[in-house]
Amino acid sequence: MELRLTPTTMPTTVRPSLAPRLSSSQVSGAADGGFSDALKSALSSVSAAQNESTRLQQEVQMENPKVSLEETMVAIQKAQIGFQATLHVRNRMVQAYTDIMNMQV
């Protein structure tokens, strides 16, 4: 699970200094999939890591000789770190939404 966003990987519609002048319909159409697709991909990656760690835990409990305890512990830690990162992102998004809703117009 790797999600790295650098300034060079951002869509040009997000980087106003490099973006050509687009009409509002072009901007809304281009921005629909960028962040939401990245978020969906990250969430599915975290979910897959949690499912894999659960599967490995069950295999260790059933004493499967092909699954090592070390591999299981690493998978559990990856799933835990991914979940914590997702939780932090969610908290930041809720805080940003709250800040925007409290702005005076």
mmCIF file of C-alpha atoms in Angstrom:
data_model
loop_
_atom_site.group_PDB
_atom_site.id
_atom_site.type_symbol
_atom_site.label_atom_id
_atom_site.label_comp_id
_atom_site.label_asym_id
_atom_site.label_seq_id
_atom_site.Cartn_x
_atom_site.Cartn_y
_atom_site.Cartn_z
ATOM 1 C CA MET A 1 0.000 0.000 0.000
ATOM 2 C CA GLU A 2 1.679 3.140 -1.190
ATOM 3 C CA LEU A 3 0.022 6.445 -1.807
ATOM 4 C CA ARG A 4 2.449 9.188 -2.711
ATOM 5 C CA LEU A 5 1.291 12.501 -4.048
ATOM 6 C CA THR A 6 3.974 14.897 -5.168
ATOM 7 C CA PRO A 7 3.480 18.290 -6.789
ATOM 8 C CA THR A 8 4.500 16.822 -10.132
ATOM 9 C CA THR A 9 1.848 14.083 -10.004
ATOM 10 C CA MET A 10 -1.002 16.481 -9.294
ATOM 11 C CA PRO A 11 -3.355 17.070 -12.195
ATOM 12 C CA THR A 12 -2.751 20.387 -13.915
ATOM 13 C CA THR A 13 -6.306 21.450 -13.099
ATOM 14 C CA VAL A 14 -5.316 21.442 -9.430
ATOM 15 C CA ARG A 15 -2.084 23.385 -9.978
ATOM 16 C CA PRO A 16 -3.338 26.819 -10.981
ATOM 17 C CA SER A 17 0.097 28.165 -11.908
ATOM 18 C CA LEU A 18 0.595 25.470 -14.566
ATOM 19 C CA ALA A 19 -2.983 24.945 -15.685
ATOM 20 C CA PRO A 20 -4.167 26.420 -18.953
ATOM 21 C CA ARG A 21 -7.341 28.473 -18.846
ATOM 22 C CA LEU A 22 -10.259 26.042 -18.918
ATOM 23 C CA SER A 23 -13.972 26.595 -18.897
ATOM 24 C CA SER A 24 -15.893 25.665 -15.761
ATOM 25 C CA SER A 25 -17.365 22.554 -17.399
ATOM 26 C CA GLN A 26 -13.895 21.254 -18.291
ATOM 27 C CA VAL A 27 -12.577 21.863 -14.775
ATOM 28 C CA SER A 28 -15.484 20.123 -13.032
ATOM 29 C CA GLY A 29 -15.255 17.145 -15.387
ATOM 30 C CA ALA A 30 -11.513 16.755 -14.881
ATOM 31 C CA ALA A 31 -11.646 17.132 -11.113
ATOM 32 C CA ASP A 32 -14.374 14.519 -10.615
ATOM 33 C CA GLY A 33 -12.112 11.495 -10.636
ATOM 34 C CA GLY A 34 -8.753 12.681 -9.306
ATOM 35 C CA PHE A 35 -9.055 12.891 -5.544
ATOM 36 C CA SER A 36 -12.008 10.556 -5.201
ATOM 37 C CA ASP A 37 -10.274 7.846 -7.228
ATOM 38 C CA ALA A 38 -7.111 8.210 -5.158
ATOM 39 C CA LEU A 39 -9.140 8.006 -1.955
ATOM 40 C CA LYS A 40 -11.080 4.943 -3.140
ATOM 41 C CA SER A 41 -7.842 3.274 -4.163
ATOM 42 C CA ALA A 42 -6.261 3.979 -0.778
ATOM 43 C CA LEU A 43 -9.320 2.698 1.081
ATOM 44 C CA SER A 44 -9.428 -0.491 -0.949
ATOM 45 C CA SER A 45 -5.722 -0.984 -0.323
ATOM 46 C CA VAL A 46 -6.215 -0.611 3.442
ATOM 47 C CA SER A 47 -9.165 -2.995 3.311
ATOM 48 C CA ALA A 48 -7.119 -5.557 1.380
ATOM 49 C CA ALA A 49 -4.287 -5.288 3.928
ATOM 50 C CA GLN A 50 -6.738 -5.864 6.782
ATOM 51 C CA ASN A 51 -8.289 -8.858 5.015
ATOM 52 C CA GLU A 52 -4.845 -10.323 4.348
ATOM 53 C CA SER A 53 -3.784 -9.912 7.982
ATOM 54 C CA THR A 54 -7.016 -11.559 9.145
ATOM 55 C CA ARG A 55 -6.437 -14.469 6.760
ATOM 56 C CA LEU A 56 -2.854 -14.905 7.973
ATOM 57 C CA GLN A 57 -3.980 -14.777 11.602
ATOM 58 C CA GLN A 58 -6.460 -17.576 10.955
ATOM 59 C CA GLU A 59 -3.802 -19.632 9.185
ATOM 60 C CA VAL A 60 -1.405 -19.238 12.136
ATOM 61 C CA GLN A 61 -4.153 -20.213 14.569
ATOM 62 C CA MET A 62 -4.827 -23.343 12.523
ATOM 63 C CA GLU A 63 -1.075 -24.069 12.703
ATOM 64 C CA ASN A 64 -0.466 -23.953 8.963
ATOM 65 C CA PRO A 65 3.271 -24.665 8.498
ATOM 66 C CA LYS A 66 3.386 -22.539 5.315
ATOM 67 C CA VAL A 67 2.558 -19.311 7.194
ATOM 68 C CA SER A 68 5.132 -17.866 9.552
ATOM 69 C CA LEU A 69 4.389 -15.858 12.651
ATOM 70 C CA GLU A 70 6.785 -13.125 11.489
ATOM 71 C CA GLU A 71 4.923 -12.711 8.194
ATOM 72 C CA THR A 72 1.648 -12.506 10.092
ATOM 73 C CA MET A 73 2.941 -9.891 12.521
ATOM 74 C CA VAL A 74 4.266 -7.733 9.665
ATOM 75 C CA ALA A 75 0.891 -7.957 7.896
ATOM 76 C CA ILE A 76 -0.898 -6.971 11.099
ATOM 77 C CA GLN A 77 1.369 -3.949 11.555
ATOM 78 C CA LYS A 78 0.892 -2.861 7.929
ATOM 79 C CA ALA A 79 -2.875 -3.079 8.330
ATOM 80 C CA GLN A 80 -2.754 -1.151 11.590
ATOM 81 C CA ILE A 81 -0.588 1.638 10.151
ATOM 82 C CA GLY A 82 -2.797 1.877 7.076
ATOM 83 C CA PHE A 83 -5.910 2.120 9.220
ATOM 84 C CA GLN A 84 -4.370 4.816 11.421
ATOM 85 C CA ALA A 85 -3.355 6.832 8.356
ATOM 86 C CA THR A 86 -6.872 6.505 6.946
ATOM 87 C CA LEU A 87 -8.326 7.638 10.256
ATOM 88 C CA HIS A 88 -6.058 10.707 10.288
ATOM 89 C CA VAL A 89 -7.071 11.601 6.736
ATOM 90 C CA ARG A 90 -10.738 11.249 7.636
ATOM 91 C CA ASN A 91 -10.291 13.452 10.713
ATOM 92 C CA ARG A 92 -8.521 16.114 8.641
ATOM 93 C CA MET A 93 -11.291 16.038 6.031
ATOM 94 C CA VAL A 94 -13.999 16.387 8.689
ATOM 95 C CA GLN A 95 -12.087 19.272 10.265
ATOM 96 C CA ALA A 96 -11.701 21.004 6.881
ATOM 97 C CA TYR A 97 -15.414 20.548 6.178
ATOM 98 C CA THR A 98 -16.284 21.971 9.590
ATOM 99 C CA ASP A 99 -13.983 24.949 9.045
ATOM 100 C CA ILE A 100 -15.543 25.664 5.652
ATOM 101 C CA MET A 101 -19.075 25.391 7.031
ATOM 102 C CA ASN A 102 -18.210 27.834 9.849
ATOM 103 C CA MET A 103 -16.875 30.471 7.443
ATOM 104 C CA GLN A 104 -18.943 33.600 7.094
ATOM 105 C CA VAL A 105 -20.053 34.387 3.580
#
